PDB file of C-alpha atoms in Angstrom:
ATOM      1  CA  MET A   1     159.820  85.018 106.320  1.00 54.00           C
ATOM      2  CA  ALA A   2     157.908  87.408 104.004  1.00 54.00           C
ATOM      3  CA  PRO A   3     154.581  86.265 102.544  1.00 56.00           C
ATOM      4  CA  SER A   4     154.707  85.192  98.898  1.00 56.00           C
ATOM      5  CA  PRO A   5     153.182  87.664  96.412  1.00 60.00           C
ATOM      6  CA  PRO A   6     149.852  86.798  94.878  1.00 62.00           C
ATOM      7  CA  PRO A   7     150.084  84.952  91.506  1.00 70.00           C
ATOM      8  CA  GLN A   8     150.348  86.957  88.369  1.00 84.00           C
ATOM      9  CA  ARG A   9     147.496  87.095  85.879  1.00 88.00           C
ATOM     10  CA  GLU A  10     148.103  86.049  82.248  1.00 91.00           C
ATOM     11  CA  VAL A  11     148.433  89.103  80.041  1.00 94.00           C
ATOM     12  CA  ALA A  12     146.203  89.252  76.953  1.00 94.00           C
ATOM     13  CA  GLN A  13     147.512  92.763  75.858  1.00 95.00           C
ATOM     14  CA  ARG A  14     150.103  94.909  77.272  1.00 95.00           C
ATOM     15  CA  GLY A  15     150.062  98.642  76.728  1.00 95.00           C
ATOM     16  CA  VAL A  16     151.333 102.049  77.707  1.00 95.00           C
ATOM     17  CA  LEU A  17     148.408 102.947  79.952  1.00 96.00           C
ATOM     18  CA  ARG A  18     146.762  99.713  80.756  1.00 95.00           C
ATOM     19  CA  ASP A  19     147.305  95.988  80.650  1.00 96.00           C
ATOM     20  CA  ILE A  20     144.427  93.610  79.728  1.00 97.00           C
ATOM     21  CA  VAL A  21     144.693  90.403  81.712  1.00 97.00           C
ATOM     22  CA  TYR A  22     142.631  87.265  82.286  1.00 97.00           C
ATOM     23  CA  ALA A  23     140.862  86.522  85.488  1.00 96.00           C
ATOM     24  CA  GLN A  24     142.034  83.127  86.886  1.00 93.00           C
ATOM     25  CA  LEU A  25     140.070  80.940  89.207  1.00 92.00           C
ATOM     26  CA  PRO A  26     141.686  78.941  91.972  1.00 88.00           C
ATOM     27  CA  ASP A  27     141.380  75.750  89.766  1.00 90.00           C
ATOM     28  CA  GLY A  28     143.476  77.566  87.105  1.00 90.00           C
ATOM     29  CA  ARG A  29     140.580  78.140  84.619  1.00 94.00           C
ATOM     30  CA  GLN A  30     140.350  81.452  82.795  1.00 96.00           C
ATOM     31  CA  PRO A  31     136.765  81.869  81.700  1.00 97.00           C
ATOM     32  CA  ALA A  32     137.352  84.850  79.460  1.00 97.00           C
ATOM     33  CA  LYS A  33     140.247  83.246  77.745  1.00 97.00           C
ATOM     34  CA  GLU A  34     138.308  80.105  77.145  1.00 97.00           C
ATOM     35  CA  PHE A  35     135.395  82.242  75.625  1.00 97.00           C
ATOM     36  CA  ILE A  36     137.689  84.191  73.353  1.00 97.00           C
ATOM     37  CA  ALA A  37     139.310  80.871  72.167  1.00 97.00           C
ATOM     38  CA  SER A  38     135.826  79.619  71.217  1.00 96.00           C
ATOM     39  CA  LEU A  39     135.200  82.637  68.980  1.00 95.00           C
ATOM     40  CA  GLY A  40     135.671  82.721  65.170  1.00 93.00           C
ATOM     41  CA  VAL A  41     138.671  84.598  63.779  1.00 93.00           C
ATOM     42  CA  LYS A  42     136.785  87.876  62.919  1.00 93.00           C
ATOM     43  CA  ASP A  43     135.357  88.145  66.427  1.00 94.00           C
ATOM     44  CA  ARG A  44     138.714  87.389  68.149  1.00 95.00           C
ATOM     45  CA  MET A  45     140.385  90.083  65.982  1.00 94.00           C
ATOM     46  CA  SER A  46     137.580  92.589  66.899  1.00 95.00           C
ATOM     47  CA  PHE A  47     138.217  91.996  70.677  1.00 96.00           C
ATOM     48  CA  THR A  48     141.981  92.224  70.129  1.00 96.00           C
ATOM     49  CA  SER A  49     141.544  95.621  68.560  1.00 96.00           C
ATOM     50  CA  LEU A  50     139.469  96.853  71.448  1.00 97.00           C
ATOM     51  CA  PHE A  51     141.952  95.482  73.899  1.00 97.00           C
ATOM     52  CA  LEU A  52     144.796  97.225  72.112  1.00 97.00           C
ATOM     53  CA  THR A  53     142.925 100.554  72.039  1.00 97.00           C
ATOM     54  CA  MET A  54     142.256 100.292  75.756  1.00 97.00           C
ATOM     55  CA  ALA A  55     145.891  99.238  76.485  1.00 96.00           C
ATOM     56  CA  GLU A  56     147.346 102.083  74.502  1.00 96.00           C
ATOM     57  CA  HIS A  57     144.881 104.954  75.167  1.00 96.00           C
ATOM     58  CA  GLY A  58     143.396 103.898  78.519  1.00 94.00           C
ATOM     59  CA  LEU A  59     139.774 104.328  77.349  1.00 92.00           C
ATOM     60  CA  ILE A  60     137.284 103.688  74.721  1.00 96.00           C
ATOM     61  CA  ARG A  61     134.715 106.428  74.337  1.00 94.00           C
ATOM     62  CA  ASN A  62     132.211 104.626  72.040  1.00 95.00           C
ATOM     63  CA  PRO A  63     129.509 103.135  74.156  1.00 94.00           C
ATOM     64  CA  SER A  64     128.708 100.663  71.456  1.00 94.00           C
ATOM     65  CA  LYS A  65     132.117  99.053  71.993  1.00 96.00           C
ATOM     66  CA  PHE A  66     132.720  99.667  75.765  1.00 97.00           C
ATOM     67  CA  ARG A  67     130.536 100.428  78.729  1.00 96.00           C
ATOM     68  CA  PRO A  68     132.578 101.163  81.846  1.00 95.00           C
ATOM     69  CA  ASN A  69     129.931 100.918  84.539  1.00 95.00           C
ATOM     70  CA  ILE A  70     127.196  98.296  84.160  1.00 94.00           C
ATOM     71  CA  ASP A  71     127.155  96.872  87.661  1.00 94.00           C
ATOM     72  CA  LYS A  72     128.538  97.628  91.091  1.00 95.00           C
ATOM     73  CA  PHE A  73     128.911  95.041  93.808  1.00 94.00           C
ATOM     74  CA  HIS A  74     131.059  93.961  96.732  1.00 93.00           C
ATOM     75  CA  CYS A  75     133.207  90.925  97.548  1.00 91.00           C
ATOM     76  CA  GLN A  76     134.036  89.759 101.005  1.00 86.00           C
ATOM     77  CA  THR A  77     137.373  88.076 101.589  1.00 76.00           C
ATOM     78  CA  GLY A  78     138.027  87.456 105.249  1.00 75.00           C
ATOM     79  CA  ASP A  79     137.822  90.859 106.962  1.00 80.00           C
ATOM     80  CA  ILE A  80     138.124  92.757 103.734  1.00 82.00           C
ATOM     81  CA  ASN A  81     135.167  94.018 101.817  1.00 87.00           C
ATOM     82  CA  ARG A  82     135.924  95.532  98.441  1.00 90.00           C
ATOM     83  CA  LYS A  83     133.742  97.312  95.858  1.00 93.00           C
ATOM     84  CA  TYR A  84     134.018  96.358  92.204  1.00 94.00           C
ATOM     85  CA  VAL A  85     132.569  97.878  89.076  1.00 95.00           C
ATOM     86  CA  LEU A  86     131.807  95.596  86.151  1.00 96.00           C
ATOM     87  CA  ALA A  87     132.463  96.913  82.595  1.00 97.00           C
ATOM     88  CA  GLU A  88     131.689  95.486  79.174  1.00 97.00           C
ATOM     89  CA  PHE A  89     133.682  95.276  76.077  1.00 97.00           C
ATOM     90  CA  LYS A  90     131.247  94.697  73.104  1.00 96.00           C
ATOM     91  CA  ILE A  91     131.402  93.779  69.396  1.00 95.00           C
ATOM     92  CA  SER A  92     128.260  94.141  67.363  1.00 89.00           C
ATOM     93  CA  HIS A  93     128.893  92.521  64.079  1.00 81.00           C
ATOM     94  CA  GLY A  94     127.445  89.050  63.443  1.00 74.00           C
ATOM     95  CA  SER A  95     125.579  87.762  66.431  1.00 76.00           C
ATOM     96  CA  GLY A  96     127.360  90.196  68.719  1.00 90.00           C
ATOM     97  CA  GLN A  97     129.521  89.161  71.653  1.00 96.00           C
ATOM     98  CA  ARG A  98     130.276  90.604  75.049  1.00 97.00           C
ATOM     99  CA  ILE A  99     133.188  90.355  77.556  1.00 98.00           C
ATOM    100  CA  PHE A 100     132.830  91.456  81.193  1.00 97.00           C
ATOM    101  CA  ALA A 101     135.822  93.039  82.907  1.00 97.00           C
ATOM    102  CA  TYR A 102     136.832  95.009  86.028  1.00 95.00           C
ATOM    103  CA  LEU A 103     139.529  97.419  86.694  1.00 94.00           C
ATOM    104  CA  ASN A 104     142.290  96.568  89.165  1.00 91.00           C
ATOM    105  CA  GLY A 105     144.881  99.352  89.402  1.00 90.00           C
ATOM    106  CA  ARG A 106     146.087  99.694  85.828  1.00 93.00           C
ATOM    107  CA  GLN A 107     144.731  96.300  84.706  1.00 94.00           C
ATOM    108  CA  TRP A 108     141.483  95.544  83.028  1.00 96.00           C
ATOM    109  CA  VAL A 109     140.793  91.947  84.195  1.00 96.00           C
ATOM    110  CA  LEU A 110     138.771  90.065  81.627  1.00 98.00           C
ATOM    111  CA  VAL A 111     136.155  87.950  83.556  1.00 97.00           C
ATOM    112  CA  SER A 112     133.815  86.149  81.328  1.00 97.00           C
ATOM    113  CA  GLY A 113     132.130  86.321  77.859  1.00 97.00           C
ATOM    114  CA  PHE A 114     128.806  85.605  76.326  1.00 97.00           C
ATOM    115  CA  PRO A 115     126.880  86.149  73.086  1.00 95.00           C
ATOM    116  CA  LYS A 116     124.461  89.052  72.777  1.00 91.00           C
ATOM    117  CA  GLY A 117     121.000  88.001  73.728  1.00 90.00           C
ATOM    118  CA  ALA A 118     122.058  85.746  76.653  1.00 93.00           C
ATOM    119  CA  SER A 119     120.377  86.632  79.975  1.00 94.00           C
ATOM    120  CA  LEU A 120     122.198  89.639  81.203  1.00 92.00           C
ATOM    121  CA  GLU A 121     121.218  89.150  84.928  1.00 94.00           C
ATOM    122  CA  SER A 122     122.441  85.523  84.665  1.00 96.00           C
ATOM    123  CA  GLU A 123     125.700  86.499  83.110  1.00 96.00           C
ATOM    124  CA  MET A 124     126.274  89.305  85.578  1.00 96.00           C
ATOM    125  CA  SER A 125     125.685  86.954  88.467  1.00 96.00           C
ATOM    126  CA  ARG A 126     128.278  84.550  86.925  1.00 96.00           C
ATOM    127  CA  ALA A 127     130.718  87.450  86.523  1.00 97.00           C
ATOM    128  CA  ARG A 128     130.280  88.553  90.066  1.00 96.00           C
ATOM    129  CA  ARG A 129     131.188  85.097  91.264  1.00 96.00           C
ATOM    130  CA  ILE A 130     134.235  84.949  89.018  1.00 96.00           C
ATOM    131  CA  VAL A 131     135.393  88.496  90.108  1.00 95.00           C
ATOM    132  CA  CYS A 132     135.124  87.530  93.719  1.00 93.00           C
ATOM    133  CA  ALA A 133     136.973  84.253  93.285  1.00 92.00           C
ATOM    134  CA  ASP A 134     139.654  85.939  91.010  1.00 92.00           C
ATOM    135  CA  ALA A 135     140.106  88.830  93.509  1.00 87.00           C
ATOM    136  CA  ALA A 136     140.416  86.439  96.544  1.00 85.00           C
ATOM    137  CA  PHE A 137     142.970  84.156  94.586  1.00 79.00           C
ATOM    138  CA  HIS A 138     145.064  87.355  93.612  1.00 73.00           C
ATOM    139  CA  GLN A 139     144.667  89.179  96.820  1.00 69.00           C
ATOM    140  CA  PRO A 140     147.896  90.828  97.926  1.00 56.00           C
ATOM    141  CA  PRO A 141     149.429  89.554 101.108  1.00 46.00           C
ATOM    142  CA  PRO A 142     148.351  91.189 104.377  1.00 50.00           C
ATOM    143  CA  ASN A 143     149.991  94.519 105.120  1.00 44.00           C
ATOM    144  CA  SER A 144     150.931  94.905 101.373  1.00 41.00           C
ATOM    145  CA  GLN A 145     150.968  98.387 100.008  1.00 39.00           C
ATOM    146  CA  GLU A 146     148.807  97.257  97.047  1.00 39.00           C
ATOM    147  CA  THR A 147     145.097  97.895  97.838  1.00 41.00           C
ATOM    148  CA  GLY A 148     143.466  95.888  95.063  1.00 44.00           C
ATOM    149  CA  ASP A 149     140.569  98.396  95.012  1.00 42.00           C
ATOM    150  CA  ALA A 150     138.725  98.246  91.824  1.00 38.00           C
ATOM    151  CA  ILE A 151     136.602 101.349  91.838  1.00 35.00           C
ATOM    152  CA  VAL A 152     136.363 103.184  88.568  1.00 33.00           C
TER     153      VAL A 152
END
């Protein structure tokens, strides 16, 4: 009997070049989705615009809206050690908001969000834990062709 495929992540924005999806923890929670739902309409629309740009064009060149490489770290799942690169979607109006993400194949996986001014080290530590839990939960079955590498 073939192993069952990993669960699919919920799609926030589908595009020609990339999909934007939510990280999901084993308990079913989606921290980035919960964060976005807590935002006001203007902030949600701003993030939606950034996600649409990324999904359709594959990149955002403006560093005040997207930083592709703010942290590098490893997650160990069983015998597999994978390297991940944390990126940041940013909106600056109002109090400013941030959402961490990582690239997995053609998907940007939204990890967690926080307001500008929060402790960056604390938020990165939280994001690393979420990435590792999400990656382990969505790990492809053994001997799968999918690598799951998330190196940008």
